[in-house]
PDB file of C-alpha atoms in Angstrom:
ATOM      1  CA  ASP L 293       0.024  -0.067   0.042  1.00  0.00           C
ATOM      2  CA  ARG L 294       1.134   3.555  -0.912  1.00  0.00           C
ATOM      3  CA  VAL L 295      -0.153   7.029  -1.163  1.00  0.00           C
ATOM      4  CA  GLU L 296      -0.091   8.270  -4.841  1.00  0.00           C
ATOM      5  CA  ILE L 297      -1.574  11.649  -5.896  1.00  0.00           C
ATOM      6  CA  ILE L 298      -2.764  11.366  -9.341  1.00  0.00           C
ATOM      7  CA  ALA L 299      -2.949  14.100 -11.846  1.00  0.00           C
ATOM      8  CA  ASN L 300      -6.669  14.794 -13.412  1.00  0.00           C
ATOM      9  CA  GLY L 301      -7.415  15.086 -16.947  1.00  0.00           C
ATOM     10  CA  GLN L 302      -5.995  18.659 -17.137  1.00  0.00           C
ATOM     11  CA  CYS L 303      -2.719  17.497 -15.577  1.00  0.00           C
ATOM     12  CA  ASN L 304      -3.392  19.120 -12.231  1.00  0.00           C
ATOM     13  CA  ARG L 305      -2.874  17.288  -8.952  1.00  0.00           C
ATOM     14  CA  THR L 306      -5.935  19.013  -7.357  1.00  0.00           C
ATOM     15  CA  THR L 307      -9.471  19.121  -8.837  1.00  0.00           C
ATOM     16  CA  PRO L 308     -11.577  22.358  -8.129  1.00  0.00           C
ATOM     17  CA  SER L 309     -15.139  21.492  -6.716  1.00  0.00           C
ATOM     18  CA  TYR L 310     -16.941  23.173  -9.641  1.00  0.00           C
ATOM     19  CA  VAL L 311     -19.717  21.700 -11.769  1.00  0.00           C
ATOM     20  CA  SER L 312     -21.061  23.501 -14.848  1.00  0.00           C
ATOM     21  CA  PHE L 313     -24.406  22.741 -16.545  1.00  0.00           C
ATOM     22  CA  SER L 314     -25.363  23.409 -20.010  1.00  0.00           C
ATOM     23  CA  ASP L 315     -27.650  22.406 -22.816  1.00  0.00           C
ATOM     24  CA  GLN L 316     -25.031  20.053 -24.190  1.00  0.00           C
ATOM     25  CA  GLU L 317     -23.112  18.651 -21.233  1.00  0.00           C
ATOM     26  CA  ARG L 318     -21.922  18.769 -17.678  1.00  0.00           C
ATOM     27  CA  LEU L 319     -18.583  19.658 -16.815  1.00  0.00           C
ATOM     28  CA  ILE L 320     -16.669  19.076 -13.743  1.00  0.00           C
ATOM     29  CA  GLY L 321     -13.380  20.311 -11.899  1.00  0.00           C
ATOM     30  CA  ASP L 322     -11.156  22.617 -14.042  1.00  0.00           C
ATOM     31  CA  ALA L 323     -13.358  22.392 -17.115  1.00  0.00           C
ATOM     32  CA  ALA L 324     -16.422  23.581 -15.113  1.00  0.00           C
ATOM     33  CA  LYS L 325     -14.199  26.347 -13.472  1.00  0.00           C
ATOM     34  CA  ASN L 326     -13.022  27.632 -16.928  1.00  0.00           C
ATOM     35  CA  GLN L 327     -16.862  28.149 -17.658  1.00  0.00           C
ATOM     36  CA  ILE L 328     -17.700  30.589 -14.755  1.00  0.00           C
ATOM     37  CA  ALA L 329     -17.243  33.487 -17.192  1.00  0.00           C
ATOM     38  CA  LYS L 330     -19.235  32.305 -19.964  1.00  0.00           C
ATOM     39  CA  ASN L 331     -21.924  30.203 -17.803  1.00  0.00           C
ATOM     40  CA  PRO L 332     -22.123  31.925 -14.303  1.00  0.00           C
ATOM     41  CA  VAL L 333     -25.683  31.030 -13.358  1.00  0.00           C
ATOM     42  CA  ASN L 334     -25.075  27.315 -14.206  1.00  0.00           C
ATOM     43  CA  THR L 335     -21.640  26.916 -12.799  1.00  0.00           C
ATOM     44  CA  VAL L 336     -21.712  25.680  -9.174  1.00  0.00           C
ATOM     45  CA  PHE L 337     -18.925  25.995  -6.762  1.00  0.00           C
ATOM     46  CA  ASP L 338     -18.612  26.013  -2.966  1.00  0.00           C
ATOM     47  CA  ALA L 339     -21.549  23.782  -2.524  1.00  0.00           C
ATOM     48  CA  LYS L 340     -20.024  22.028   0.519  1.00  0.00           C
ATOM     49  CA  ARG L 341     -20.653  25.396   2.232  1.00  0.00           C
ATOM     50  CA  LEU L 342     -24.413  24.562   2.154  1.00  0.00           C
ATOM     51  CA  MET L 343     -24.282  21.111   3.481  1.00  0.00           C
ATOM     52  CA  GLY L 344     -26.275  20.536   6.653  1.00  0.00           C
ATOM     53  CA  LEU L 345     -27.405  23.964   6.851  1.00  0.00           C
ATOM     54  CA  GLN L 346     -31.180  25.340   6.765  1.00  0.00           C
ATOM     55  CA  PHE L 347     -32.204  27.889   3.938  1.00  0.00           C
ATOM     56  CA  ALA L 348     -32.961  30.357   6.479  1.00  0.00           C
ATOM     57  CA  ASP L 349     -29.424  30.249   8.055  1.00  0.00           C
ATOM     58  CA  SER L 350     -27.539  33.484   7.950  1.00  0.00           C
ATOM     59  CA  GLU L 351     -24.510  31.704   6.158  1.00  0.00           C
ATOM     60  CA  VAL L 352     -26.855  30.380   3.387  1.00  0.00           C
ATOM     61  CA  GLN L 353     -28.503  33.800   3.053  1.00  0.00           C
ATOM     62  CA  ALA L 354     -25.305  35.574   2.672  1.00  0.00           C
ATOM     63  CA  ASP L 355     -24.217  32.818   0.071  1.00  0.00           C
ATOM     64  CA  THR L 356     -27.271  33.538  -2.058  1.00  0.00           C
ATOM     65  CA  LYS L 357     -26.068  37.140  -2.435  1.00  0.00           C
ATOM     66  CA  ARG L 358     -22.436  36.014  -3.363  1.00  0.00           C
ATOM     67  CA  PHE L 359     -23.022  32.945  -5.526  1.00  0.00           C
ATOM     68  CA  SER L 360     -23.914  33.570  -9.215  1.00  0.00           C
ATOM     69  CA  PHE L 361     -26.000  30.312  -9.369  1.00  0.00           C
ATOM     70  CA  THR L 362     -29.388  30.272  -7.781  1.00  0.00           C
ATOM     71  CA  ILE L 363     -30.282  28.809  -4.256  1.00  0.00           C
ATOM     72  CA  VAL L 364     -33.768  27.900  -3.484  1.00  0.00           C
ATOM     73  CA  SER L 365     -35.472  26.370  -0.411  1.00  0.00           C
ATOM     74  CA  LYS L 366     -36.820  22.884  -0.562  1.00  0.00           C
ATOM     75  CA  GLY L 367     -38.114  21.426   2.830  1.00  0.00           C
ATOM     76  CA  GLU L 368     -36.235  24.269   4.431  1.00  0.00           C
ATOM     77  CA  LYS L 369     -33.031  23.045   2.836  1.00  0.00           C
ATOM     78  CA  PRO L 370     -30.856  24.981   0.480  1.00  0.00           C
ATOM     79  CA  VAL L 371     -31.199  23.380  -3.110  1.00  0.00           C
ATOM     80  CA  ILE L 372     -29.113  24.380  -6.053  1.00  0.00           C
ATOM     81  CA  GLN L 373     -31.083  25.332  -9.093  1.00  0.00           C
ATOM     82  CA  VAL L 374     -29.542  25.215 -12.704  1.00  0.00           C
ATOM     83  CA  ALA L 375     -30.543  24.867 -16.283  1.00  0.00           C
ATOM     84  CA  TYR L 376     -29.298  21.507 -17.550  1.00  0.00           C
ATOM     85  CA  ARG L 377     -30.351  20.256 -21.109  1.00  0.00           C
ATOM     86  CA  GLY L 378     -33.177  22.586 -21.502  1.00  0.00           C
ATOM     87  CA  GLU L 379     -34.652  21.836 -18.084  1.00  0.00           C
ATOM     88  CA  THR L 380     -34.651  23.455 -14.793  1.00  0.00           C
ATOM     89  CA  LYS L 381     -32.801  21.063 -12.454  1.00  0.00           C
ATOM     90  CA  GLU L 382     -32.422  21.009  -8.651  1.00  0.00           C
ATOM     91  CA  PHE L 383     -29.677  19.431  -6.682  1.00  0.00           C
ATOM     92  CA  MET L 384     -28.806  19.067  -3.122  1.00  0.00           C
ATOM     93  CA  PRO L 385     -25.337  20.286  -2.205  1.00  0.00           C
ATOM     94  CA  GLU L 386     -24.155  16.681  -1.331  1.00  0.00           C
ATOM     95  CA  GLU L 387     -25.123  15.687  -5.075  1.00  0.00           C
ATOM     96  CA  ILE L 388     -22.822  18.283  -6.444  1.00  0.00           C
ATOM     97  CA  SER L 389     -19.980  17.249  -4.173  1.00  0.00           C
ATOM     98  CA  SER L 390     -20.729  13.620  -4.966  1.00  0.00           C
ATOM     99  CA  THR L 391     -20.430  14.505  -8.751  1.00  0.00           C
ATOM    100  CA  VAL L 392     -16.924  15.915  -8.177  1.00  0.00           C
ATOM    101  CA  LEU L 393     -16.026  12.885  -6.010  1.00  0.00           C
ATOM    102  CA  THR L 394     -17.207  10.418  -8.600  1.00  0.00           C
ATOM    103  CA  LYS L 395     -15.165  12.079 -11.416  1.00  0.00           C
ATOM    104  CA  THR L 396     -11.990  12.038  -9.292  1.00  0.00           C
ATOM    105  CA  LYS L 397     -12.532   8.282  -8.460  1.00  0.00           C
ATOM    106  CA  GLU L 398     -13.022   7.516 -12.179  1.00  0.00           C
ATOM    107  CA  THR L 399      -9.792   9.305 -12.902  1.00  0.00           C
ATOM    108  CA  ALA L 400      -7.815   7.346 -10.441  1.00  0.00           C
ATOM    109  CA  GLU L 401      -9.462   4.122 -11.546  1.00  0.00           C
ATOM    110  CA  SER L 402      -8.583   5.020 -15.194  1.00  0.00           C
ATOM    111  CA  TYR L 403      -5.081   5.596 -14.022  1.00  0.00           C
ATOM    112  CA  LEU L 404      -4.543   2.616 -11.911  1.00  0.00           C
ATOM    113  CA  GLY L 405      -6.373   0.131 -14.064  1.00  0.00           C
ATOM    114  CA  THR L 406      -8.242  -1.070 -10.926  1.00  0.00           C
ATOM    115  CA  THR L 407     -11.210  -0.363  -8.758  1.00  0.00           C
ATOM    116  CA  VAL L 408     -10.516   2.264  -6.066  1.00  0.00           C
ATOM    117  CA  LYS L 409     -12.178   0.991  -2.671  1.00  0.00           C
ATOM    118  CA  ASP L 410     -10.432   3.630  -0.290  1.00  0.00           C
ATOM    119  CA  ALA L 411      -9.404   7.349  -0.772  1.00  0.00           C
ATOM    120  CA  ILE L 412      -8.513  10.175   1.564  1.00  0.00           C
ATOM    121  CA  VAL L 413     -10.736  13.390   1.265  1.00  0.00           C
ATOM    122  CA  THR L 414      -9.855  16.747   2.620  1.00  0.00           C
ATOM    123  CA  VAL L 415     -12.437  19.140   3.869  1.00  0.00           C
ATOM    124  CA  PRO L 416     -12.130  22.897   3.673  1.00  0.00           C
ATOM    125  CA  ALA L 417     -10.789  24.879   6.564  1.00  0.00           C
ATOM    126  CA  TYR L 418     -14.152  26.193   7.445  1.00  0.00           C
ATOM    127  CA  PHE L 419     -15.277  22.629   8.309  1.00  0.00           C
ATOM    128  CA  ASN L 420     -14.513  22.899  12.032  1.00  0.00           C
ATOM    129  CA  ASP L 421     -15.639  20.475  14.791  1.00  0.00           C
ATOM    130  CA  SER L 422     -18.922  22.469  15.410  1.00  0.00           C
ATOM    131  CA  LEU L 423     -20.000  22.462  11.686  1.00  0.00           C
ATOM    132  CA  LEU L 424     -19.103  18.696  11.453  1.00  0.00           C
ATOM    133  CA  GLU L 425     -21.135  17.922  14.361  1.00  0.00           C
ATOM    134  CA  ARG L 426     -24.194  19.836  13.161  1.00  0.00           C
ATOM    135  CA  ARG L 427     -23.958  18.262   9.774  1.00  0.00           C
TER     136      ARG L 427
END
């Protein structure tokens, strides 16, 4: 067993947590981040900030003003709303994060030529103990 940091499809050793949606495709990571200027309302980033929070929480309300994509309330939870393939779609923040992790896993499996069962995932600095307990 050894630890190996694998470059993604853009030859970077880190993958930004961005997902961009359009009428034709869904882009993940660097490709999505590159779309922010052309497609800001459908490019999602920092979704992890919304995990475990209520829509009415002050952090979420501040983020709705900061983010270029739309956040709506569904059952008091913040939900991300985008246009994808001609339809309005809603995603929980966990679904956006899962998309990035799935892409990262696929990249690793392709590189290694085997199934990846274990991984180390880092969390943002703002995921302190109180946030982790609340989530």
